[in-house]
Tab-separated table of C-alpha atoms in Angstrom:
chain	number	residue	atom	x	y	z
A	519	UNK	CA	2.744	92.178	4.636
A	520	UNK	CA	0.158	93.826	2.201
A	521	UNK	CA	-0.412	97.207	2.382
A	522	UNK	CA	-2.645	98.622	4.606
A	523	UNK	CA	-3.114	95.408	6.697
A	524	UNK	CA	-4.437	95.467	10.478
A	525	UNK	CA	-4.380	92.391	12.619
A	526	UNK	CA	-7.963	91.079	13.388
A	527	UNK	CA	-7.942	91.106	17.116
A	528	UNK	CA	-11.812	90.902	18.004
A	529	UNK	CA	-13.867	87.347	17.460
A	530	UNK	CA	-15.951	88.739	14.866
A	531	UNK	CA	-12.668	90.216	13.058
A	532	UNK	CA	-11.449	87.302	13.096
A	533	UNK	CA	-14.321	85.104	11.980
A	534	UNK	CA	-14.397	87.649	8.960
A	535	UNK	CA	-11.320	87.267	7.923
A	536	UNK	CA	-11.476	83.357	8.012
A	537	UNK	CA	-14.938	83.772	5.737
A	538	UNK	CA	-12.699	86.170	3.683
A	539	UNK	CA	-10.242	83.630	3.217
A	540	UNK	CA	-12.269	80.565	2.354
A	541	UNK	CA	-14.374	82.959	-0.080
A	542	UNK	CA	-11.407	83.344	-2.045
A	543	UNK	CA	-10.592	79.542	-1.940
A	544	UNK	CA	-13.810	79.040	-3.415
A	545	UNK	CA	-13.685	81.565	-6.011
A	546	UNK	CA	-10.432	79.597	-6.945
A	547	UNK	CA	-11.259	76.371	-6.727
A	548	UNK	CA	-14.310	77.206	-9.324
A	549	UNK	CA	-11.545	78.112	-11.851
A	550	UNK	CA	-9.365	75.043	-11.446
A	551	UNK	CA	-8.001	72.361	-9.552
A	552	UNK	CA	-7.130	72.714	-6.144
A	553	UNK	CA	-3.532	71.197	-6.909
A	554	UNK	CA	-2.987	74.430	-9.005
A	555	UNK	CA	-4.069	76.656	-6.251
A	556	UNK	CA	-0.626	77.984	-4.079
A	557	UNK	CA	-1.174	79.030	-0.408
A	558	UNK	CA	0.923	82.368	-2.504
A	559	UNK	CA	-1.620	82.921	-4.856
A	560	UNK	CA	-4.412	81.902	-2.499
A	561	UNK	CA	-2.875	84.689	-0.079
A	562	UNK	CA	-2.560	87.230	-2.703
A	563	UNK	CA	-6.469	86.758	-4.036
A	564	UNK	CA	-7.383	87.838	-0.570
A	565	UNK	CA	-4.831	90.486	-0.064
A	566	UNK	CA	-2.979	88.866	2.420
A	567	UNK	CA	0.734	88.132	2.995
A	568	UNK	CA	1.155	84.053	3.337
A	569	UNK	CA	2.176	84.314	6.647
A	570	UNK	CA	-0.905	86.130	7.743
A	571	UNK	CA	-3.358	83.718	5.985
A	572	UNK	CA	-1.742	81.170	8.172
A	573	UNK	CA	-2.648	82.675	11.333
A	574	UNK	CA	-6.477	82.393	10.453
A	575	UNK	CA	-5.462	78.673	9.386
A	576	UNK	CA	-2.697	76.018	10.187
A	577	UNK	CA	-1.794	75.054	6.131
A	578	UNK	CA	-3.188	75.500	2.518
A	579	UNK	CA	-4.648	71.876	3.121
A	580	UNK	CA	-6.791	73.057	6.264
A	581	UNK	CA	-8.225	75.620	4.165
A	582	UNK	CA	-9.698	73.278	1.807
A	583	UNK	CA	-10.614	70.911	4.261
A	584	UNK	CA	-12.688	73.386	5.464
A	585	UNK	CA	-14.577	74.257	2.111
A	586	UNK	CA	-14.933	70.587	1.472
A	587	UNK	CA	-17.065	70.253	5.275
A	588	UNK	CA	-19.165	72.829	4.059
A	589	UNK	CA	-19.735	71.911	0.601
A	590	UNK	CA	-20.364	68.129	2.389
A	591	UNK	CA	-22.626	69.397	4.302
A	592	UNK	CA	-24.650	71.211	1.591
A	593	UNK	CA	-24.843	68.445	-0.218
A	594	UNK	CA	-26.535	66.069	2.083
A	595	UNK	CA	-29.019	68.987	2.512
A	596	UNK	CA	-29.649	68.550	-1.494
A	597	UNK	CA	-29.706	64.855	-1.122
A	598	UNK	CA	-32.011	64.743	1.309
A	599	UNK	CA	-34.299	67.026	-0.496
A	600	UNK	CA	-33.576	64.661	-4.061
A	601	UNK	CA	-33.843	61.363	-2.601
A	602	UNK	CA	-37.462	62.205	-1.082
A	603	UNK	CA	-39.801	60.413	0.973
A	604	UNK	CA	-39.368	56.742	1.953
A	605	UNK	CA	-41.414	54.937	-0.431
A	606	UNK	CA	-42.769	51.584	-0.574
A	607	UNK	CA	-40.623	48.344	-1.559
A	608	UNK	CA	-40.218	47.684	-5.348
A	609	UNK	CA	-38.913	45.074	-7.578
A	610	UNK	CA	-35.819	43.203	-7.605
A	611	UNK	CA	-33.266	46.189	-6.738
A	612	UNK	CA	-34.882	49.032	-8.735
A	613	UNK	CA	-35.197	51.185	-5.273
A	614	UNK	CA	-31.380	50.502	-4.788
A	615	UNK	CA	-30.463	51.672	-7.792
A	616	UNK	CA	-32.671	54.529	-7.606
A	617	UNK	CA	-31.145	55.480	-4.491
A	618	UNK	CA	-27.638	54.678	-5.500
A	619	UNK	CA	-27.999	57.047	-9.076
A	620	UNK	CA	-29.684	60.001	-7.009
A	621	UNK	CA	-26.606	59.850	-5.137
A	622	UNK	CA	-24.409	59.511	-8.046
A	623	UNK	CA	-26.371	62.264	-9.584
A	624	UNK	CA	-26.430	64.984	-7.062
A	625	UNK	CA	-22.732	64.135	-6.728
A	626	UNK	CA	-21.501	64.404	-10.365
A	627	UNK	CA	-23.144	68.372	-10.150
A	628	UNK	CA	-20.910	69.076	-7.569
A	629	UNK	CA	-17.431	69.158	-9.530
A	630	UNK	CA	-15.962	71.078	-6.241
A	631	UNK	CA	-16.875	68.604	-3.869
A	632	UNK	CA	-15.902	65.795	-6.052
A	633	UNK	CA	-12.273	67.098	-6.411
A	634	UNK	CA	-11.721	67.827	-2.411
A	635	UNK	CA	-13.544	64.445	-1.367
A	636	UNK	CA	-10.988	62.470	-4.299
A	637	UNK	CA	-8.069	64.458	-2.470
A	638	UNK	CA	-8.928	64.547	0.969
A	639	UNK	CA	-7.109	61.265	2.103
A	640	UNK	CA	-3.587	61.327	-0.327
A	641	UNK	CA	-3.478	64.991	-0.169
A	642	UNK	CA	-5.197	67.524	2.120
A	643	UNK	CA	-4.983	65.753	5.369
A	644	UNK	CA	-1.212	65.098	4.729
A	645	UNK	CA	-0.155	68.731	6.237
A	646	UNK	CA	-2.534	69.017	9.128
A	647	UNK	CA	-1.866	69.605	12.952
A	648	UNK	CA	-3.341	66.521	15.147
A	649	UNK	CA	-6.172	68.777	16.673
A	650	UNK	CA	-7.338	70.354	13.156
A	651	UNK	CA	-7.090	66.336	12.115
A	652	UNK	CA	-9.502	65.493	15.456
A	653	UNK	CA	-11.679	68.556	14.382
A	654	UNK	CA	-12.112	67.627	10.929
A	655	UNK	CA	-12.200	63.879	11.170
A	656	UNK	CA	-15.246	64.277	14.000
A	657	UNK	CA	-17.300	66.556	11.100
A	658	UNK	CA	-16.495	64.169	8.502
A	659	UNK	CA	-17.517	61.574	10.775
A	660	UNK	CA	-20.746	62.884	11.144
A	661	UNK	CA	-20.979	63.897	7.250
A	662	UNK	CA	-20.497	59.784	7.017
A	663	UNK	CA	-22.633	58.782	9.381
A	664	UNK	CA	-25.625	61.275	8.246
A	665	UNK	CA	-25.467	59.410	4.860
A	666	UNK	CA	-25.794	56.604	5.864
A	667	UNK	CA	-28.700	57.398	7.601
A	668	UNK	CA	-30.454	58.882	4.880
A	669	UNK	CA	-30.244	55.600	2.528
A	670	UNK	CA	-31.181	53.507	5.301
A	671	UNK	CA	-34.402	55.238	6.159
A	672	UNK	CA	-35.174	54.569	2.213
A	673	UNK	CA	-33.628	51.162	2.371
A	674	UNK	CA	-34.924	49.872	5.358
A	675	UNK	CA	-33.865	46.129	5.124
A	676	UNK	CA	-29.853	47.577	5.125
A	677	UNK	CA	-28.582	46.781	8.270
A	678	UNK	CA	-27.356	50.261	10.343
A	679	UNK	CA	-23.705	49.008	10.211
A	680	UNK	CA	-24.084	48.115	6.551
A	681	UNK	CA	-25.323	51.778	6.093
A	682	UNK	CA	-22.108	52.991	7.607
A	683	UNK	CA	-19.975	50.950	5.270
A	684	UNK	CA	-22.101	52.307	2.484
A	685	UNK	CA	-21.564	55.406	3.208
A	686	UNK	CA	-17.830	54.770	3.537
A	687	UNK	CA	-17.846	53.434	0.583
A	688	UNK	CA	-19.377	56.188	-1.667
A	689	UNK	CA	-16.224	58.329	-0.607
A	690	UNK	CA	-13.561	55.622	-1.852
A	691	UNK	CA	-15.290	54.686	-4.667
A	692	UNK	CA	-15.632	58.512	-5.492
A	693	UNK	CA	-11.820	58.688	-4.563
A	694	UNK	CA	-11.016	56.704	-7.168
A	695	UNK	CA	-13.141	56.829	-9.898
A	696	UNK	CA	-13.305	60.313	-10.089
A	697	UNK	CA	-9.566	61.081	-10.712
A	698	UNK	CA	-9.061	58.485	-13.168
A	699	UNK	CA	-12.074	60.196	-15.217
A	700	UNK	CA	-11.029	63.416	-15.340
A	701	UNK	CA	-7.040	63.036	-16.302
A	702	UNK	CA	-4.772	66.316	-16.745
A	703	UNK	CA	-4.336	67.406	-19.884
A	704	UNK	CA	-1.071	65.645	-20.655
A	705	UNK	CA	-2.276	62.317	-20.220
A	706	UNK	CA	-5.751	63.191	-22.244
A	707	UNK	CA	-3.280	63.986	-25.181
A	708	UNK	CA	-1.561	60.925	-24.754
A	709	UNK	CA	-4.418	58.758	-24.891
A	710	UNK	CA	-7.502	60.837	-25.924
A	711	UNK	CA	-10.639	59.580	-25.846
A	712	UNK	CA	-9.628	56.691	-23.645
A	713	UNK	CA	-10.392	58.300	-19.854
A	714	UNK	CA	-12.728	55.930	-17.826
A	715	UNK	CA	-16.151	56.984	-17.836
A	716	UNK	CA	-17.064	58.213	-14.787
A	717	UNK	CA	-19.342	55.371	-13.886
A	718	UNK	CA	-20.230	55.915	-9.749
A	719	UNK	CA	-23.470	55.390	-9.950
A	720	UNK	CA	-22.946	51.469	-11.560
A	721	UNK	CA	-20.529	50.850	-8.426
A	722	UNK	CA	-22.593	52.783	-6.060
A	723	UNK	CA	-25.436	50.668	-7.262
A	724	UNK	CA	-23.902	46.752	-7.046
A	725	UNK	CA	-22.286	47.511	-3.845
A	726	UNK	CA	-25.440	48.800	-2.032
A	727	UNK	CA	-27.549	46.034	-3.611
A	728	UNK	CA	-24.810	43.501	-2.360
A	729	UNK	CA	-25.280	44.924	0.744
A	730	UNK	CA	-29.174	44.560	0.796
A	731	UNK	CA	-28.346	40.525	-0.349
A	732	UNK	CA	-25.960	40.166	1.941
A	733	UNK	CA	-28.675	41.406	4.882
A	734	UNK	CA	-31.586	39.208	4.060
């Protein structure tokens, strides 16, 4: 136990301490990857012993889950503010692709929530309790469902369930394009200069145009 350490008993005590701890994730996570981050060395930035960061939080994986709903969350509040009012129709797919590469953009500025949304589903929900899972899978959810909204107000011929899967979509296409642009250093000596380019807003684009086709 670190020296000088008193149990939070009180709500707000506690509440502090959880803001404590994900302050230091995010300090971390701004330095590297989250696979480099230990629950140890995440303790120890606090000033915590492991065992008492784990009773503000079930597992090193919940604690990232819960900077990646916030930083979700923050960034549909800059998308909404990029993407702008609903305007009128234009040619061919040019408001699609508009749409689609404001998305891609905002996205792409956001290295932290790129890495957490790429690691979510093969890593951070793999050592999670079933009601933290029902917790966080209700707020992303919601996340989901408020993008979707947003592009179909500004694409108003996309169907509402087509929304959804566009939405959907933007995570797994994110999921995978974003790891395979950004290799670890081993495999960028291996093969340098040959990393995909991190092209989301190209597949963000066809597949929400598709969608529009598809629709008519």
């Amino acid at each position: 136990m670190s020296a000088g350490f008193q149990r939070a008993r009180r709500p707000e005590q506690i509440e502090a301490r959880r803001r404590a701890i994900l302050a230091a994730a995010r300090e971390l996570l701004a330095e590297r990857p989250v696979a480099d981050i230990s629950l140890r060395e995440l303790a120890c930035h606090v000033g915590l012993a492991k065992s008492n960061v784990i009773r503000y939080f079930d597992s090193r994986e919940a604690i990232f889950l819960e900077v990646l709903d916030s930083a979700w969350t923050a960034w549909l509040d800059e998308l909404e503010e990029a993407l702008g009012e609903a305007g009128p129709a234009e040619p061919g797919f040019a408001r699609e692709e508009r749409v689609a590469g404001t998305i891609a953009a905002t996205l792409t500025g956001r290295r932290v929530l790129c890495e957490l949304l790429s690691s979510m589903a093969p890593v951070l929900e793999r050592n999670i309790p079933v009601e933290f899972a029902r917790s966080f899978r209700r707020r992303a959810a919601a996340n989901t469902e408020r993008l979707g909204e947003l592009v179909r107000v500004r694409v108003p011929e996309l169907p509402v369930d087509a929304a959804r899967h566009f939405a959907r979509g933007v995570v797994v296409l994110l999921s995978g394009s974003w790891p395979a642009a950004h290799p670890t250093a081993a495999v960028a000596a291996v093969e340098p200069g040959d990393a995909p380019v991190f092209a989301l807003a190209e597949g963000l684009t066809n597949l929400l145009a598709g969608l529009v086709a598809r629709g008519r």
